[in-house]
PDB file of N, CA, C and O in Angstrom:
ATOM      1  N   MET G   1      87.544-147.387  75.314  1.00 54.00           N
ATOM      2  CA  MET G   1      88.596-147.288  76.273  1.00 54.00           C
ATOM      3  C   MET G   1      89.233-148.614  76.511  1.00 54.00           C
ATOM      4  O   MET G   1      88.662-149.575  76.720  1.00 54.00           O
ATOM      5  N   ASP G   2      90.646-148.684  76.403  1.00 64.00           N
ATOM      6  CA  ASP G   2      91.299-149.944  76.635  1.00 64.00           C
ATOM      7  C   ASP G   2      91.482-150.182  78.150  1.00 64.00           C
ATOM      8  O   ASP G   2      91.189-149.304  78.925  1.00 64.00           O
ATOM      9  N   TYR G   3      91.983-151.422  78.459  1.00 58.00           N
ATOM     10  CA  TYR G   3      92.099-151.812  79.793  1.00 58.00           C
ATOM     11  C   TYR G   3      92.985-150.900  80.582  1.00 58.00           C
ATOM     12  O   TYR G   3      92.721-150.521  81.759  1.00 58.00           O
ATOM     13  N   SER G   4      94.141-150.500  80.090  1.00 60.00           N
ATOM     14  CA  SER G   4      95.097-149.584  80.819  1.00 60.00           C
ATOM     15  C   SER G   4      94.484-148.252  81.034  1.00 60.00           C
ATOM     16  O   SER G   4      94.670-147.703  82.177  1.00 60.00           O
ATOM     17  N   GLN G   5      93.703-147.721  80.125  1.00 60.00           N
ATOM     18  CA  GLN G   5      93.047-146.420  80.379  1.00 60.00           C
ATOM     19  C   GLN G   5      91.991-146.519  81.447  1.00 60.00           C
ATOM     20  O   GLN G   5      91.832-145.659  82.316  1.00 60.00           O
ATOM     21  N   GLU G   6      91.222-147.671  81.397  1.00 60.00           N
ATOM     22  CA  GLU G   6      90.139-147.946  82.433  1.00 60.00           C
ATOM     23  C   GLU G   6      90.754-148.032  83.769  1.00 60.00           C
ATOM     24  O   GLU G   6      90.365-147.459  84.776  1.00 60.00           O
ATOM     25  N   LEU G   7      91.872-148.708  83.926  1.00 52.00           N
ATOM     26  CA  LEU G   7      92.600-148.957  85.141  1.00 52.00           C
ATOM     27  C   LEU G   7      93.053-147.655  85.694  1.00 52.00           C
ATOM     28  O   LEU G   7      92.902-147.297  86.889  1.00 52.00           O
ATOM     29  N   GLU G   8      93.763-146.863  84.761  1.00 58.00           N
ATOM     30  CA  GLU G   8      94.214-145.564  85.327  1.00 58.00           C
ATOM     31  C   GLU G   8      93.103-144.584  85.837  1.00 58.00           C
ATOM     32  O   GLU G   8      93.259-143.969  86.783  1.00 58.00           O
ATOM     33  N   LYS G   9      91.933-144.640  85.133  1.00 56.00           N
ATOM     34  CA  LYS G   9      90.841-143.818  85.540  1.00 56.00           C
ATOM     35  C   LYS G   9      90.272-144.226  86.856  1.00 56.00           C
ATOM     36  O   LYS G   9      90.112-143.397  87.784  1.00 56.00           O
ATOM     37  N   LYS G  10      90.266-145.561  87.095  1.00 54.00           N
ATOM     38  CA  LYS G  10      89.733-146.103  88.385  1.00 54.00           C
ATOM     39  C   LYS G  10      90.691-145.788  89.546  1.00 54.00           C
ATOM     40  O   LYS G  10      90.300-145.507  90.640  1.00 54.00           O
ATOM     41  N   MET G  11      92.017-145.879  89.178  1.00 51.00           N
ATOM     42  CA  MET G  11      93.027-145.616  90.177  1.00 51.00           C
ATOM     43  C   MET G  11      92.934-144.155  90.650  1.00 51.00           C
ATOM     44  O   MET G  11      93.176-143.873  91.898  1.00 51.00           O
ATOM     45  N   LYS G  12      92.601-143.201  89.844  1.00 54.00           N
ATOM     46  CA  LYS G  12      92.616-141.850  90.174  1.00 54.00           C
ATOM     47  C   LYS G  12      91.353-141.563  91.121  1.00 54.00           C
ATOM     48  O   LYS G  12      91.395-140.752  91.975  1.00 54.00           O
ATOM     49  N   ASN G  13      90.255-142.319  90.844  1.00 53.00           N
ATOM     50  CA  ASN G  13      89.048-142.128  91.666  1.00 53.00           C
ATOM     51  C   ASN G  13      89.107-142.690  93.029  1.00 53.00           C
ATOM     52  O   ASN G  13      88.587-142.220  94.029  1.00 53.00           O
ATOM     53  N   ASP G  14      89.764-143.823  93.207  1.00 51.00           N
ATOM     54  CA  ASP G  14      89.883-144.545  94.440  1.00 51.00           C
ATOM     55  C   ASP G  14      91.291-144.975  94.683  1.00 51.00           C
ATOM     56  O   ASP G  14      91.716-146.087  94.136  1.00 51.00           O
ATOM     57  N   ASP G  15      92.172-144.235  95.403  1.00 60.00           N
ATOM     58  CA  ASP G  15      93.517-144.582  95.543  1.00 60.00           C
ATOM     59  C   ASP G  15      93.918-144.886  96.943  1.00 60.00           C
ATOM     60  O   ASP G  15      95.105-144.880  97.319  1.00 60.00           O
ATOM     61  N   HIS G  16      92.923-145.058  97.836  1.00 76.00           N
ATOM     62  CA  HIS G  16      93.315-145.289  99.244  1.00 76.00           C
ATOM     63  C   HIS G  16      93.643-146.796  99.439  1.00 76.00           C
ATOM     64  O   HIS G  16      94.253-147.145 100.510  1.00 76.00           O
ATOM     65  N   CYS G  17      93.203-147.672  98.619  1.00 86.00           N
ATOM     66  CA  CYS G  17      93.542-149.083  98.725  1.00 86.00           C
ATOM     67  C   CYS G  17      94.888-149.272  97.999  1.00 86.00           C
ATOM     68  O   CYS G  17      95.082-148.977  96.866  1.00 86.00           O
ATOM     69  N   LYS G  18      95.866-149.755  98.717  1.00 83.00           N
ATOM     70  CA  LYS G  18      97.220-149.784  98.202  1.00 83.00           C
ATOM     71  C   LYS G  18      97.527-151.195  97.647  1.00 83.00           C
ATOM     72  O   LYS G  18      97.030-152.237  98.128  1.00 83.00           O
ATOM     73  N   GLY G  19      98.390-151.249  96.616  1.00 84.00           N
ATOM     74  CA  GLY G  19      98.796-152.507  96.050  1.00 84.00           C
ATOM     75  C   GLY G  19      98.274-152.775  94.624  1.00 84.00           C
ATOM     76  O   GLY G  19      97.218-152.312  94.265  1.00 84.00           O
ATOM     77  N   CYS G  20      99.021-153.440  93.897  1.00 89.00           N
ATOM     78  CA  CYS G  20      98.708-153.658  92.469  1.00 89.00           C
ATOM     79  C   CYS G  20      97.472-154.571  92.325  1.00 89.00           C
ATOM     80  O   CYS G  20      96.718-154.379  91.411  1.00 89.00           O
ATOM     81  N   VAL G  21      97.357-155.469  93.272  1.00 92.00           N
ATOM     82  CA  VAL G  21      96.167-156.445  93.167  1.00 92.00           C
ATOM     83  C   VAL G  21      94.889-155.602  93.415  1.00 92.00           C
ATOM     84  O   VAL G  21      93.814-155.849  92.709  1.00 92.00           O
ATOM     85  N   CYS G  22      94.945-154.678  94.317  1.00 92.00           N
ATOM     86  CA  CYS G  22      93.719-153.860  94.598  1.00 92.00           C
ATOM     87  C   CYS G  22      93.361-153.047  93.365  1.00 92.00           C
ATOM     88  O   CYS G  22      92.128-153.067  92.981  1.00 92.00           O
ATOM     89  N   ASN G  23      94.299-152.531  92.691  1.00 90.00           N
ATOM     90  CA  ASN G  23      94.034-151.876  91.424  1.00 90.00           C
ATOM     91  C   ASN G  23      93.517-152.757  90.269  1.00 90.00           C
ATOM     92  O   ASN G  23      92.661-152.391  89.535  1.00 90.00           O
ATOM     93  N   HIS G  24      94.113-153.926  90.293  1.00 92.00           N
ATOM     94  CA  HIS G  24      93.645-154.917  89.202  1.00 92.00           C
ATOM     95  C   HIS G  24      92.271-155.292  89.461  1.00 92.00           C
ATOM     96  O   HIS G  24      91.377-155.402  88.496  1.00 92.00           O
ATOM     97  N   LEU G  25      91.816-155.511  90.661  1.00 93.00           N
ATOM     98  CA  LEU G  25      90.450-155.933  90.999  1.00 93.00           C
ATOM     99  C   LEU G  25      89.367-155.015  90.591  1.00 93.00           C
ATOM    100  O   LEU G  25      88.211-155.362  90.350  1.00 93.00           O
ATOM    101  N   LYS G  26      89.734-153.736  90.440  1.00 90.00           N
ATOM    102  CA  LYS G  26      88.826-152.785  90.025  1.00 90.00           C
ATOM    103  C   LYS G  26      88.329-153.037  88.648  1.00 90.00           C
ATOM    104  O   LYS G  26      87.206-152.534  88.194  1.00 90.00           O
ATOM    105  N   CYS G  27      89.052-153.744  87.822  1.00 91.00           N
ATOM    106  CA  CYS G  27      88.741-154.028  86.416  1.00 91.00           C
ATOM    107  C   CYS G  27      88.317-155.478  86.066  1.00 91.00           C
ATOM    108  O   CYS G  27      88.018-155.826  84.962  1.00 91.00           O
ATOM    109  N   VAL G  28      88.293-156.275  87.141  1.00 95.00           N
ATOM    110  CA  VAL G  28      87.943-157.679  86.906  1.00 95.00           C
ATOM    111  C   VAL G  28      86.377-157.824  86.762  1.00 95.00           C
ATOM    112  O   VAL G  28      85.690-157.204  87.571  1.00 95.00           O
ATOM    113  N   GLU G  29      85.975-158.549  85.815  1.00 96.00           N
ATOM    114  CA  GLU G  29      84.542-158.674  85.580  1.00 96.00           C
ATOM    115  C   GLU G  29      83.910-159.671  86.582  1.00 96.00           C
ATOM    116  O   GLU G  29      84.523-160.680  86.910  1.00 96.00           O
ATOM    117  N   PRO G  30      82.727-159.312  87.187  1.00 97.00           N
ATOM    118  CA  PRO G  30      82.023-160.216  88.058  1.00 97.00           C
ATOM    119  C   PRO G  30      81.863-161.536  87.395  1.00 97.00           C
ATOM    120  O   PRO G  30      81.564-161.640  86.210  1.00 97.00           O
ATOM    121  N   GLY G  31      81.960-162.598  88.174  1.00 97.00           N
ATOM    122  CA  GLY G  31      81.821-163.964  87.630  1.00 97.00           C
ATOM    123  C   GLY G  31      83.104-164.602  87.054  1.00 97.00           C
ATOM    124  O   GLY G  31      83.092-165.735  86.709  1.00 97.00           O
ATOM    125  N   THR G  32      84.236-163.859  87.067  1.00 97.00           N
ATOM    126  CA  THR G  32      85.447-164.299  86.541  1.00 97.00           C
ATOM    127  C   THR G  32      85.993-165.408  87.551  1.00 97.00           C
ATOM    128  O   THR G  32      86.042-165.165  88.775  1.00 97.00           O
ATOM    129  N   LEU G  33      86.414-166.564  87.038  1.00 97.00           N
ATOM    130  CA  LEU G  33      87.074-167.606  87.784  1.00 97.00           C
ATOM    131  C   LEU G  33      88.528-167.265  88.075  1.00 97.00           C
ATOM    132  O   LEU G  33      89.264-167.015  87.128  1.00 97.00           O
ATOM    133  N   VAL G  34      88.874-167.179  89.277  1.00 97.00           N
ATOM    134  CA  VAL G  34      90.294-166.809  89.671  1.00 97.00           C
ATOM    135  C   VAL G  34      90.905-167.714  90.734  1.00 97.00           C
ATOM    136  O   VAL G  34      90.165-168.527  91.396  1.00 97.00           O
ATOM    137  N   ASP G  35      92.180-167.619  90.871  1.00 98.00           N
ATOM    138  CA  ASP G  35      92.964-168.157  91.927  1.00 98.00           C
ATOM    139  C   ASP G  35      93.536-167.111  92.761  1.00 98.00           C
ATOM    140  O   ASP G  35      94.166-166.143  92.161  1.00 98.00           O
ATOM    141  N   VAL G  36      93.424-167.135  94.061  1.00 97.00           N
ATOM    142  CA  VAL G  36      93.908-165.992  94.938  1.00 97.00           C
ATOM    143  C   VAL G  36      94.975-166.551  95.864  1.00 97.00           C
ATOM    144  O   VAL G  36      94.807-167.550  96.465  1.00 97.00           O
ATOM    145  N   PHE G  37      96.050-165.848  95.882  1.00 97.00           N
ATOM    146  CA  PHE G  37      97.201-166.225  96.794  1.00 97.00           C
ATOM    147  C   PHE G  37      97.448-165.119  97.802  1.00 97.00           C
ATOM    148  O   PHE G  37      97.692-163.950  97.427  1.00 97.00           O
ATOM    149  N   LEU G  38      97.336-165.450  99.069  1.00 96.00           N
ATOM    150  CA  LEU G  38      97.457-164.474 100.105  1.00 96.00           C
ATOM    151  C   LEU G  38      98.913-164.324 100.613  1.00 96.00           C
ATOM    152  O   LEU G  38      99.754-165.162 100.529  1.00 96.00           O
ATOM    153  N   SER G  39      99.193-163.259 101.258  1.00 93.00           N
ATOM    154  CA  SER G  39     100.536-162.932 101.787  1.00 93.00           C
ATOM    155  C   SER G  39     100.941-163.880 102.869  1.00 93.00           C
ATOM    156  O   SER G  39     102.130-163.990 103.128  1.00 93.00           O
ATOM    157  N   ASN G  40     100.021-164.583 103.486  1.00 95.00           N
ATOM    158  CA  ASN G  40     100.360-165.500 104.640  1.00 95.00           C
ATOM    159  C   ASN G  40     100.679-166.908 104.077  1.00 95.00           C
ATOM    160  O   ASN G  40     100.843-167.875 104.818  1.00 95.00           O
ATOM    161  N   GLY G  41     100.623-167.066 102.671  1.00 95.00           N
ATOM    162  CA  GLY G  41     100.982-168.347 102.030  1.00 95.00           C
ATOM    163  C   GLY G  41      99.719-169.190 101.782  1.00 95.00           C
ATOM    164  O   GLY G  41      99.872-170.216 101.006  1.00 95.00           O
ATOM    165  N   SER G  42      98.604-168.871 102.284  1.00 96.00           N
ATOM    166  CA  SER G  42      97.434-169.631 101.870  1.00 96.00           C
ATOM    167  C   SER G  42      96.841-169.242 100.577  1.00 96.00           C
ATOM    168  O   SER G  42      97.227-168.220 100.021  1.00 96.00           O
ATOM    169  N   SER G  43      96.050-170.089 100.009  1.00 97.00           N
ATOM    170  CA  SER G  43      95.508-169.720  98.624  1.00 97.00           C
ATOM    171  C   SER G  43      94.023-170.315  98.490  1.00 97.00           C
ATOM    172  O   SER G  43      93.581-171.115  99.321  1.00 97.00           O
ATOM    173  N   PHE G  44      93.273-169.709  97.559  1.00 96.00           N
ATOM    174  CA  PHE G  44      91.959-170.148  97.210  1.00 96.00           C
ATOM    175  C   PHE G  44      91.972-170.410  95.731  1.00 96.00           C
ATOM    176  O   PHE G  44      92.289-169.449  94.960  1.00 96.00           O
ATOM    177  N   ILE G  45      91.706-171.593  95.303  1.00 96.00           N
ATOM    178  CA  ILE G  45      91.765-171.953  93.899  1.00 96.00           C
ATOM    179  C   ILE G  45      90.389-172.144  93.312  1.00 96.00           C
ATOM    180  O   ILE G  45      89.497-172.637  94.034  1.00 96.00           O
ATOM    181  N   ASN G  46      90.234-171.607  92.178  1.00 96.00           N
ATOM    182  CA  ASN G  46      88.886-171.857  91.438  1.00 96.00           C
ATOM    183  C   ASN G  46      87.784-171.204  92.184  1.00 96.00           C
ATOM    184  O   ASN G  46      86.817-171.903  92.579  1.00 96.00           O
ATOM    185  N   ILE G  47      87.870-169.904  92.475  1.00 97.00           N
ATOM    186  CA  ILE G  47      86.766-169.173  93.127  1.00 97.00           C
ATOM    187  C   ILE G  47      86.331-168.128  92.223  1.00 97.00           C
ATOM    188  O   ILE G  47      86.982-167.670  91.326  1.00 97.00           O
ATOM    189  N   PHE G  48      85.107-167.713  92.364  1.00 98.00           N
ATOM    190  CA  PHE G  48      84.481-166.705  91.440  1.00 98.00           C
ATOM    191  C   PHE G  48      84.550-165.339  92.125  1.00 98.00           C
ATOM    192  O   PHE G  48      84.130-165.108  93.172  1.00 98.00           O
ATOM    193  N   PHE G  49      85.049-164.368  91.290  1.00 98.00           N
ATOM    194  CA  PHE G  49      85.056-162.999  91.701  1.00 98.00           C
ATOM    195  C   PHE G  49      83.658-162.416  91.708  1.00 98.00           C
ATOM    196  O   PHE G  49      83.000-162.542  90.652  1.00 98.00           O
ATOM    197  N   LEU G  50      83.195-161.752  92.750  1.00 98.00           N
ATOM    198  CA  LEU G  50      81.877-161.143  92.723  1.00 98.00           C
ATOM    199  C   LEU G  50      81.986-159.621  92.538  1.00 98.00           C
ATOM    200  O   LEU G  50      81.460-159.176  91.619  1.00 98.00           O
ATOM    201  N   TYR G  51      82.782-158.985  93.400  1.00 96.00           N
ATOM    202  CA  TYR G  51      82.940-157.466  93.261  1.00 96.00           C
ATOM    203  C   TYR G  51      84.025-157.071  94.191  1.00 96.00           C
ATOM    204  O   TYR G  51      84.419-157.709  95.102  1.00 96.00           O
ATOM    205  N   PHE G  52      84.487-155.834  93.920  1.00 95.00           N
ATOM    206  CA  PHE G  52      85.445-155.137  94.681  1.00 95.00           C
ATOM    207  C   PHE G  52      84.833-153.924  95.405  1.00 95.00           C
ATOM    208  O   PHE G  52      84.258-153.101  94.721  1.00 95.00           O
ATOM    209  N   ASP G  53      84.970-153.811  96.649  1.00 93.00           N
ATOM    210  CA  ASP G  53      84.391-152.648  97.364  1.00 93.00           C
ATOM    211  C   ASP G  53      85.576-151.730  97.718  1.00 93.00           C
ATOM    212  O   ASP G  53      86.406-151.940  98.684  1.00 93.00           O
ATOM    213  N   SER G  54      85.736-150.600  96.967  1.00 89.00           N
ATOM    214  CA  SER G  54      86.864-149.697  97.121  1.00 89.00           C
ATOM    215  C   SER G  54      86.796-148.894  98.413  1.00 89.00           C
ATOM    216  O   SER G  54      87.805-148.320  98.863  1.00 89.00           O
ATOM    217  N   GLN G  55      85.646-148.860  99.074  1.00 90.00           N
ATOM    218  CA  GLN G  55      85.483-148.078 100.291  1.00 90.00           C
ATOM    219  C   GLN G  55      86.151-148.886 101.436  1.00 90.00           C
ATOM    220  O   GLN G  55      86.736-148.311 102.323  1.00 90.00           O
ATOM    221  N   SER G  56      85.996-150.170 101.436  1.00 92.00           N
ATOM    222  CA  SER G  56      86.479-151.007 102.477  1.00 92.00           C
ATOM    223  C   SER G  56      87.741-151.794 102.094  1.00 92.00           C
ATOM    224  O   SER G  56      88.355-152.483 102.910  1.00 92.00           O
ATOM    225  N   CYS G  57      88.165-151.611 100.770  1.00 93.00           N
ATOM    226  CA  CYS G  57      89.328-152.375 100.284  1.00 93.00           C
ATOM    227  C   CYS G  57      89.131-153.854 100.261  1.00 93.00           C
ATOM    228  O   CYS G  57      90.025-154.670 100.425  1.00 93.00           O
ATOM    229  N   SER G  58      87.875-154.297 100.236  1.00 95.00           N
ATOM    230  CA  SER G  58      87.557-155.743 100.360  1.00 95.00           C
ATOM    231  C   SER G  58      87.094-156.305  98.983  1.00 95.00           C
ATOM    232  O   SER G  58      86.377-155.719  98.202  1.00 95.00           O
ATOM    233  N   ALA G  59      87.678-157.485  98.704  1.00 96.00           N
ATOM    234  CA  ALA G  59      87.257-158.194  97.508  1.00 96.00           C
ATOM    235  C   ALA G  59      86.357-159.347  97.905  1.00 96.00           C
ATOM    236  O   ALA G  59      86.593-160.016  98.960  1.00 96.00           O
ATOM    237  N   HIS G  60      85.263-159.525  97.187  1.00 98.00           N
ATOM    238  CA  HIS G  60      84.248-160.496  97.457  1.00 98.00           C
ATOM    239  C   HIS G  60      84.303-161.614  96.416  1.00 98.00           C
ATOM    240  O   HIS G  60      84.201-161.300  95.263  1.00 98.00           O
ATOM    241  N   PHE G  61      84.293-162.781  96.962  1.00 98.00           N
ATOM    242  CA  PHE G  61      84.404-163.959  96.070  1.00 98.00           C
ATOM    243  C   PHE G  61      83.442-165.040  96.478  1.00 98.00           C
ATOM    244  O   PHE G  61      82.820-164.956  97.628  1.00 98.00           O
ATOM    245  N   LEU G  62      83.179-166.001  95.598  1.00 97.00           N
ATOM    246  CA  LEU G  62      82.300-167.139  95.888  1.00 97.00           C
ATOM    247  C   LEU G  62      83.021-168.396  95.665  1.00 97.00           C
ATOM    248  O   LEU G  62      83.562-168.574  94.574  1.00 97.00           O
ATOM    249  N   GLU G  63      83.085-169.239  96.685  1.00 96.00           N
ATOM    250  CA  GLU G  63      83.665-170.543  96.600  1.00 96.00           C
ATOM    251  C   GLU G  63      82.634-171.594  96.557  1.00 96.00           C
ATOM    252  O   GLU G  63      81.724-171.581  97.462  1.00 96.00           O
ATOM    253  N   ILE G  64      82.617-172.449  95.587  1.00 94.00           N
ATOM    254  CA  ILE G  64      81.592-173.402  95.459  1.00 94.00           C
ATOM    255  C   ILE G  64      82.234-174.779  95.618  1.00 94.00           C
ATOM    256  O   ILE G  64      83.137-175.206  94.888  1.00 94.00           O
ATOM    257  N   GLY G  65      81.799-175.453  96.679  1.00 89.00           N
ATOM    258  CA  GLY G  65      82.186-176.841  97.013  1.00 89.00           C
ATOM    259  C   GLY G  65      80.906-177.625  97.268  1.00 89.00           C
ATOM    260  O   GLY G  65      79.934-177.556  96.548  1.00 89.00           O
ATOM    261  N   ALA G  66      80.897-178.270  98.444  1.00 92.00           N
ATOM    262  CA  ALA G  66      79.664-178.988  98.846  1.00 92.00           C
ATOM    263  C   ALA G  66      78.515-177.951  99.084  1.00 92.00           C
ATOM    264  O   ALA G  66      77.426-178.285  98.848  1.00 92.00           O
ATOM    265  N   THR G  67      78.953-176.789  99.500  1.00 93.00           N
ATOM    266  CA  THR G  67      77.978-175.675  99.642  1.00 93.00           C
ATOM    267  C   THR G  67      78.656-174.429  99.021  1.00 93.00           C
ATOM    268  O   THR G  67      79.841-174.419  98.820  1.00 93.00           O
ATOM    269  N   ALA G  68      77.963-173.386  98.761  1.00 94.00           N
ATOM    270  CA  ALA G  68      78.547-172.168  98.245  1.00 94.00           C
ATOM    271  C   ALA G  68      78.856-171.217  99.451  1.00 94.00           C
ATOM    272  O   ALA G  68      78.001-171.134 100.369  1.00 94.00           O
ATOM    273  N   MET G  69      80.043-170.770  99.479  1.00 96.00           N
ATOM    274  CA  MET G  69      80.481-169.867 100.602  1.00 96.00           C
ATOM    275  C   MET G  69      81.051-168.666  99.997  1.00 96.00           C
ATOM    276  O   MET G  69      81.798-168.642  99.138  1.00 96.00           O
ATOM    277  N   ARG G  70      80.661-167.483 100.612  1.00 96.00           N
ATOM    278  CA  ARG G  70      81.209-166.164 100.286  1.00 96.00           C
ATOM    279  C   ARG G  70      82.510-165.943 101.019  1.00 96.00           C
ATOM    280  O   ARG G  70      82.601-166.294 102.262  1.00 96.00           O
ATOM    281  N   LEU G  71      83.487-165.491 100.322  1.00 96.00           N
ATOM    282  CA  LEU G  71      84.769-165.082 100.937  1.00 96.00           C
ATOM    283  C   LEU G  71      84.902-163.588 100.783  1.00 96.00           C
ATOM    284  O   LEU G  71      84.715-163.032  99.717  1.00 96.00           O
ATOM    285  N   ILE G  72      85.338-162.907 101.865  1.00 97.00           N
ATOM    286  CA  ILE G  72      85.652-161.479 101.785  1.00 97.00           C
ATOM    287  C   ILE G  72      87.060-161.361 102.199  1.00 97.00           C
ATOM    288  O   ILE G  72      87.447-161.810 103.376  1.00 97.00           O
ATOM    289  N   ILE G  73      87.881-160.847 101.399  1.00 97.00           N
ATOM    290  CA  ILE G  73      89.328-160.707 101.573  1.00 97.00           C
ATOM    291  C   ILE G  73      89.770-159.258 101.501  1.00 97.00           C
ATOM    292  O   ILE G  73      89.405-158.591 100.447  1.00 97.00           O
ATOM    293  N   ASP G  74      90.561-158.932 102.342  1.00 95.00           N
ATOM    294  CA  ASP G  74      91.266-157.567 102.295  1.00 95.00           C
ATOM    295  C   ASP G  74      92.211-157.607 101.092  1.00 95.00           C
ATOM    296  O   ASP G  74      93.148-158.364 100.967  1.00 95.00           O
ATOM    297  N   CYS G  75      91.919-156.688 100.119  1.00 94.00           N
ATOM    298  CA  CYS G  75      92.786-156.748  98.859  1.00 94.00           C
ATOM    299  C   CYS G  75      94.282-156.510  99.184  1.00 94.00           C
ATOM    300  O   CYS G  75      95.101-156.982  98.426  1.00 94.00           O
ATOM    301  N   GLU G  76      94.623-155.837 100.274  1.00 93.00           N
ATOM    302  CA  GLU G  76      95.998-155.572 100.529  1.00 93.00           C
ATOM    303  C   GLU G  76      96.683-156.809 101.132  1.00 93.00           C
ATOM    304  O   GLU G  76      97.859-156.788 101.283  1.00 93.00           O
ATOM    305  N   LYS G  77      95.936-157.818 101.364  1.00 95.00           N
ATOM    306  CA  LYS G  77      96.549-159.081 101.894  1.00 95.00           C
ATOM    307  C   LYS G  77      96.720-160.072 100.731  1.00 95.00           C
ATOM    308  O   LYS G  77      97.288-161.163 100.897  1.00 95.00           O
ATOM    309  N   ILE G  78      96.323-159.776  99.514  1.00 96.00           N
ATOM    310  CA  ILE G  78      96.429-160.593  98.415  1.00 96.00           C
ATOM    311  C   ILE G  78      97.797-160.251  97.679  1.00 96.00           C
ATOM    312  O   ILE G  78      98.095-159.162  97.344  1.00 96.00           O
ATOM    313  N   GLU G  79      98.601-161.351  97.599  1.00 95.00           N
ATOM    314  CA  GLU G  79      99.897-161.249  96.895  1.00 95.00           C
ATOM    315  C   GLU G  79      99.796-161.406  95.409  1.00 95.00           C
ATOM    316  O   GLU G  79     100.443-160.704  94.643  1.00 95.00           O
ATOM    317  N   ALA G  80      98.822-162.280  95.013  1.00 95.00           N
ATOM    318  CA  ALA G  80      98.734-162.526  93.564  1.00 95.00           C
ATOM    319  C   ALA G  80      97.401-162.980  93.269  1.00 95.00           C
ATOM    320  O   ALA G  80      96.683-163.640  94.106  1.00 95.00           O
ATOM    321  N   ILE G  81      96.885-162.705  92.028  1.00 96.00           N
ATOM    322  CA  ILE G  81      95.609-163.252  91.579  1.00 96.00           C
ATOM    323  C   ILE G  81      95.818-163.817  90.161  1.00 96.00           C
ATOM    324  O   ILE G  81      96.492-163.178  89.367  1.00 96.00           O
ATOM    325  N   ARG G  82      95.283-164.961  89.850  1.00 96.00           N
ATOM    326  CA  ARG G  82      95.493-165.552  88.543  1.00 96.00           C
ATOM    327  C   ARG G  82      94.127-165.746  87.975  1.00 96.00           C
ATOM    328  O   ARG G  82      93.129-166.245  88.614  1.00 96.00           O
ATOM    329  N   ASN G  83      93.884-165.247  86.688  1.00 89.00           N
ATOM    330  CA  ASN G  83      92.617-165.494  86.039  1.00 89.00           C
ATOM    331  C   ASN G  83      92.814-165.783  84.579  1.00 89.00           C
ATOM    332  O   ASN G  83      93.878-165.701  84.122  1.00 89.00           O
TER     333      ASN G  83
END
């Protein structure tokens, strides 16, 4: 199954989270290094994607700096994601 078929299948199963980024996150592999740009203009650069919770529309990331910190972001607030 190619990426577009996998994305289409997942979109049919969970379509209450709106937005193209929400749909894209359903197919991102855990551990992928990404940059996240939020609708309010802020961003998180070089964070690790952990998982997407389609029930709560939340995307879970890990930011590693002086300490490791978990970030939980509403996928509907994400304007763009770069990986």
